[in-house]
Amino acid sequence: RKEVEQDPGPFNVPEGATVAFNCTYSNSASQSFFWYRQDCRKEPKLLMSVYSSGNEDGRFTAQLNRASQYISLLIRDSKLSDSATYLCAVIRSSNTGKLIFGQGTTLQVKP
Amino acid sequence: NAGVTQTPKFQVLKTGQSMTLQCAQDMNHNSMYWYRQDPGMGLRLIYYSASEGTTDKGEVPNGYNVSRLNKREFSLRLESAAPSQTSVYFCASSPGAVANTGELFFGEGSRLTVL
């Protein structure tokens, strides 16, 4: 079993829809969590960190559920430009800060 | 605005050949990383260097070697390429411990095909 798992999708949604992705992690000692965005054939870029209390950045909301060991990303009012692959990333507590990525979830927003 | 620069961007090798992927960053970052990305597998850490003069194994180090030549440069070497090493390779850097911000700055990637 991979340490960090995501549903690869693709998630096909119409513009304006709300969509949510989950990401599960297996190491209960994991301490930090992040969402990255990767456009087709481009490099990943940090989208947002995930804080214990949950956090919001515009149309994007990230949440952490430590009891069930998953993080989530909610996108409201989807735009065509949100089409991308969303990668969750986790830092374990037992190492020097290696970032472990999930396989990514692909989102396609349709007009 | 160079950031993280990788060379070459594309390479085709025959099985058994060797090659080195070069990576340089101009952001004065301490930590550097090499990842590979394969369909369905996501990004997997090959090696990383927390600071100049240090390197450490990641999730999938077998078949690779690295050199942290100086603070700016971190190279990845394939001594005897195998078809299983066909992948997109990303170099990344971070100012310090990635645990602080979680932010890695990635290069544009190097697409390697081993025949």
XYZ file of C-alpha atoms in Angstrom, chain A residues 2-82:
81
model
C 1.292 3.446 -0.913
C 1.961 5.785 1.968
C -0.139 8.518 0.386
C -3.083 7.589 -1.822
C -5.442 9.520 -4.036
C -8.234 8.611 -6.404
C -6.640 9.348 -9.798
C -9.997 10.295 -11.356
C -10.492 11.939 -13.755
C -13.155 14.082 -12.177
C -15.185 15.711 -14.943
C -17.313 18.595 -13.705
C -19.152 21.511 -15.314
C -18.072 25.072 -14.760
C -19.451 26.435 -11.528
C -19.611 23.076 -9.816
C -18.180 22.290 -6.417
C -15.769 19.371 -6.337
C -13.861 17.705 -3.532
C -10.861 15.412 -3.496
C -9.614 13.279 -0.646
C -6.147 12.000 0.053
C -5.402 9.311 2.631
C -2.097 8.763 4.383
C -0.998 5.656 6.208
C 1.632 6.975 8.617
C -0.149 8.296 11.690
C 2.979 10.229 12.670
C 2.752 12.419 9.561
C 2.995 16.004 10.610
C 2.532 18.374 7.692
C 0.242 18.307 4.701
C 0.046 20.188 1.438
C -1.764 20.391 -1.880
C 0.153 20.934 -5.097
C -1.220 21.698 -8.552
C 0.339 20.341 -11.727
C -0.736 21.482 -15.167
C -0.342 19.095 -18.089
C 3.326 18.474 -18.883
C 4.430 21.131 -16.399
C 6.108 21.086 -13.026
C 4.102 20.889 -9.774
C 3.554 24.078 -7.818
C 2.425 24.545 -4.235
C -1.282 25.365 -4.062
C -1.770 25.548 -0.321
C -0.782 24.120 3.014
C -3.307 22.206 5.110
C -3.647 23.339 8.691
C -5.176 21.364 11.531
C -8.068 23.791 11.844
C -8.692 23.858 8.112
C -7.927 26.793 5.886
C -9.347 28.638 2.946
C -7.812 30.513 0.052
C -10.447 32.056 -2.149
C -12.447 29.264 -3.744
C -10.186 26.584 -2.283
C -10.650 24.990 1.137
C -8.301 22.445 2.627
C -9.093 20.283 5.633
C -7.293 17.713 7.730
C -8.906 14.780 9.511
C -6.242 13.212 11.709
C -8.568 10.604 13.212
C -9.335 9.141 9.794
C -5.953 10.087 8.340
C -7.033 12.022 5.317
C -6.858 15.504 3.915
C -9.307 17.060 1.532
C -9.422 19.829 -1.032
C -12.699 21.520 -1.902
C -12.984 23.737 -4.960
C -16.060 25.923 -5.226
C -17.366 27.586 -8.382
C -15.001 25.618 -10.618
C -13.353 27.476 -13.486
C -12.005 26.083 -16.738
C -8.589 27.167 -15.525
C -8.863 24.830 -12.526
